[in-house]
Short mmCIF file of C-alpha atoms in Angstrom, two decimals:
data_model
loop_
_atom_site.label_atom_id
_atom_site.label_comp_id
_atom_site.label_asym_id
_atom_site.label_seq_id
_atom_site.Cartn_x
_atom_site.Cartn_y
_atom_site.Cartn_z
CA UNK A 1 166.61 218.10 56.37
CA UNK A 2 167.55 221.29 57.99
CA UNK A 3 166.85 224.60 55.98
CA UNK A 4 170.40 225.51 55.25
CA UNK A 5 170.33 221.54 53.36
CA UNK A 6 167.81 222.54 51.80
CA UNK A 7 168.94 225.78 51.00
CA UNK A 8 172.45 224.20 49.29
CA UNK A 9 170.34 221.00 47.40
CA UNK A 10 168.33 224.43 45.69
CA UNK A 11 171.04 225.71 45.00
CA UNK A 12 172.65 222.98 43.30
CA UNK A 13 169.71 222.08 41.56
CA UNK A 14 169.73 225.68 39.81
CA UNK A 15 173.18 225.56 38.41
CA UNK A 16 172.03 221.74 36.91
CA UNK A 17 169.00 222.84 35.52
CA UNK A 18 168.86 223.72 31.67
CA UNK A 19 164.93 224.20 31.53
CA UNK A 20 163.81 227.92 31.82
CA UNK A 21 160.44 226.33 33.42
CA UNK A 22 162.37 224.42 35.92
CA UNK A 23 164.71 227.67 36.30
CA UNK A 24 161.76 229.23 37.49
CA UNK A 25 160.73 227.07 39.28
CA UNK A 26 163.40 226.36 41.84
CA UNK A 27 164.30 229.96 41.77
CA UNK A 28 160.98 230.79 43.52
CA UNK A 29 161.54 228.29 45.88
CA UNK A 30 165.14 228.85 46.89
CA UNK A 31 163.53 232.38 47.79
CA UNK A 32 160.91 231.51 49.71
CA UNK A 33 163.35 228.96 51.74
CA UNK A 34 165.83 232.15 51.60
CA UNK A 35 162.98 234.03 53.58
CA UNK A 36 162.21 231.70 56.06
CA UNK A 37 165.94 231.29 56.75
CA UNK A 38 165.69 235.08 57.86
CA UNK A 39 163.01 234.69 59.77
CA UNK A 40 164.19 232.13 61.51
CA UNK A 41 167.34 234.13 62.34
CA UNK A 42 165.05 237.30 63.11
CA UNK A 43 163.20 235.35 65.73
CA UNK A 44 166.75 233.84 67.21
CA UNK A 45 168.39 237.04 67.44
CA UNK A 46 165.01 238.63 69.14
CA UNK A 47 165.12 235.87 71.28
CA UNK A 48 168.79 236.47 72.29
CA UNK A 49 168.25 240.67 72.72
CA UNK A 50 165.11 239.73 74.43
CA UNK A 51 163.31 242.36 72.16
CA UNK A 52 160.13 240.57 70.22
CA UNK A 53 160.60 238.92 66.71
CA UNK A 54 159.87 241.32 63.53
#
């Protein structure tokens, strides 16, 4: 699964869920996989300038 899947199943999961705990939960993890999306473009577009990644 590539991170932008993963990114949209979070997603979708958080407008389903009805537990605060859950809420929580999948919040925390759709920003850490929000993060490493960034990076990910950080290092491609460093890559592409040919300056080094953040």
């Amino acid at each position: 699964m590539s991170i932008d899947q993963h990114i949209e199943e979070l997603r979708a999961e958080l407008r389903n869920a009805v537990d605060a705990v859950e809420r929580c939960e999948i919040e925390a993890e759709l920003e850490k996989a929000l993060a490493e999306c960034e990076l990910i473009w950080a290092e491609l577009e460093g890559l592409l300038s040919g300056e080094p990644p953040l």
